[in-house]
Amino acid sequence: MDALASVGAFSRFCVRGVRVLPRMDRRETLDVAASMAFGTLLVTLAVTAFAGAMLTVQGFASLKAFGTPELLGMFISLAGVREVFPLIAAGCIGAKLGSALAAEVATLRTGQQLDALEVMGIEPLEHLLMPRMTAATLVTPLLAGLGVLCGLGASGVIATLQLGVDPGAFWARALDSIHPRDIAAGLTKALAFGALTGSLGCWHGYTAGSGPWAVGRAANLTVVQLMVVGALVNLLLSHLFYGGLL
Amino acid sequence: MSDPVIELRDVTRRFGALTVLDGVSMSLLRGETTVIVGPSGTGKSTLIKLLVGLLKPDAGTVLVDGQDVGKLGRAELMRLRRKFGMLFQDGALFHGMTVAQNVAFPLRHHLALKREEEERRVEVALQQVGLPGLGRRRPDELSGGQRKRVGLARALVMEPMIVLFDEPTSGLDPVTSAAIDELIVDTRKRLGLTFVVITHDVQSCVHIADRVGMLWEGRLRAWGPLAEVTASTDPVVRQFFDRRSDGPIKVV
Ligand SMILES: Nc1ncnc2c1ncn2[C@@H]1O[C@H](COP(=O)(O)OP(=O)(O)OP(=O)(O)O)[C@@H](O)[C@H]1O
Ligand SMILES: [Mg+2]
């Protein structure tokens, strides 16, 4: 019952946010987007690079056992580019960007800056929250895309330089297995996850209580709910794009 | 100079099963300093939030300058709030900005002033609170008392009609508290504004109030000119103003 009520309140919050979109502070949005992108890029690249290397080593070992190591490029595209790299990138974005966002907004709540904005007649939704939600939505596809490229690149480096797979064959197989539909699906998922990160982070920050634990709790709730809801949305979108529904 | 700027009529506000304010009525007069006192958790902050529409009453009406705050739409409410300046407990400054940027913040949003005019008004506001020339500092480089002063400068910079103070002296040493009281009395005299101050600091109340309201158990237990309230023989009022732990007010 309580959970249902908070889902309702969260939805109303999002609808209110979309309504003020025309009046949103654009400059703040760009500023925030830049700092979100720079703040999250390094973690995302580092973790996807390691994931790419890991997947390559694992894939190579299994495929060699079947006697088909030349399929490595295809394997990386199907497993890595479609699911693993985006998932890893999403994890980094949720953990870094989502928690930082929730903590930032929650600090403004506990420090009464949000109340102060309201009393000054400045709508926090227009000048603080919507810019952050929008920035997160726009920045996530960019970060996820770069993460996927980085994972793929790292995979290529390990496959060709360390494992001795023929570069021409690896890249041909890899690129052959990426279809426009994968790109459309990836972009849709990234936009959805970005919007979810921005809105959950802002919501938990905005509704943070007062007291010393409020900020940590907001960040924690954001990351946990992002993982669960994010995985669910990912599954639904995968069904939509690959399950024959589309 | 003595028509009511703010009127509460039978205002009731609940949080869940808890009735925090239970039919409170009062009229605050233009140009006066009204101090609301009361033990912790009696709804003082709730009352002040009702005045600016951060909360809505469950029953009753809150009139500010003739407008029913509870019935206003969001846009009208935002406009009404420009009549208010508010000083929050710890100043509620933005830590990523300098003092001058903090004070200039409402100006930037509401008025498109020329740069020099904006700077001039910021400096005037900082002078009014006794912090001239501190505009370049960051909030974390200031003491608690200085942060409150900056918060007051920000509250005054839009030239509001009513200034609200939520516990202006809490967490300050006695000397700094006295200085803030001085500043409140002084500013009120100079600018002729209507002040509403929430505090549980008895000394501060006696120093700055024209009119005092004491909240207890959701009701206005005492209400009137300072001298009248401090002379009251009501045991609840006496306990609070004599700062005794034994009496009808239970310490939880
Ligand atoms: N948003 C809220 N949700 C639920 N309960 C609340 C909320 N705000 C206040 N309360 C409750 O209402 C009561 C009055 O709170 P309020 O903050 O107005 O008290 P106060 O008089 O300002 O106290 P203090 O002197 O400690 O600041 C408290 O019991 C508090 O727990
Ligand atoms: Mg309070």
XYZ file of N, CA and C and ligand atoms in Angstrom, chain B residues 15 18 20 39-46 167 200, ligand 1:
70
model
N -0.271 15.962 10.521
C 0.623 15.052 9.805
C 0.182 13.655 10.188
N -1.261 12.888 13.684
C -0.808 13.919 14.615
C -1.356 15.283 14.210
N -0.900 18.877 14.516
C 0.181 19.757 14.973
C -0.372 21.137 15.322
N 7.681 25.166 23.024
C 8.624 24.063 23.140
C 8.838 23.351 21.809
N 9.885 22.566 21.756
C 10.240 21.828 20.558
C 9.088 20.950 20.074
N 8.861 20.924 18.773
C 7.872 20.016 18.216
C 6.435 20.489 18.327
N 6.202 21.783 18.666
C 4.823 22.250 18.789
C 4.288 22.837 17.502
N 5.091 22.815 16.460
C 4.560 23.276 15.178
C 4.952 24.687 14.788
N 6.035 25.195 15.331
C 6.468 26.549 14.964
C 6.929 26.586 13.504
N 7.761 25.610 13.142
C 8.230 25.589 11.752
C 7.071 25.310 10.802
N 6.147 24.473 11.252
C 4.954 24.183 10.441
C 4.180 25.465 10.176
N 14.370 30.358 13.855
C 15.414 30.203 14.864
C 16.707 30.914 14.489
N 13.069 29.503 20.322
C 12.770 29.115 21.690
C 13.771 29.734 22.647
N 6.678 16.783 6.929
C 6.309 16.228 8.092
N 5.808 14.982 8.107
C 5.408 14.413 9.267
N 5.486 15.010 10.450
C 5.987 16.251 10.507
C 6.436 16.927 9.327
N 6.887 18.156 9.673
C 6.727 18.227 11.002
N 6.197 17.111 11.510
C 5.863 16.866 12.915
O 5.095 17.946 13.368
C 5.476 18.347 14.664
C 5.820 19.813 14.663
O 6.978 20.028 13.886
P 7.651 21.453 13.718
O 8.882 21.272 12.927
O 6.659 22.409 13.217
O 8.027 21.791 15.228
P 8.834 23.013 15.812
O 7.942 23.687 16.777
O 9.411 23.817 14.719
O 9.979 22.275 16.622
P 11.508 22.713 16.850
O 11.476 23.759 17.874
O 12.131 21.453 17.365
O 12.039 23.145 15.536
C 6.626 17.441 15.058
O 6.106 16.442 15.908
C 7.097 16.852 13.774
O 7.559 15.535 13.983
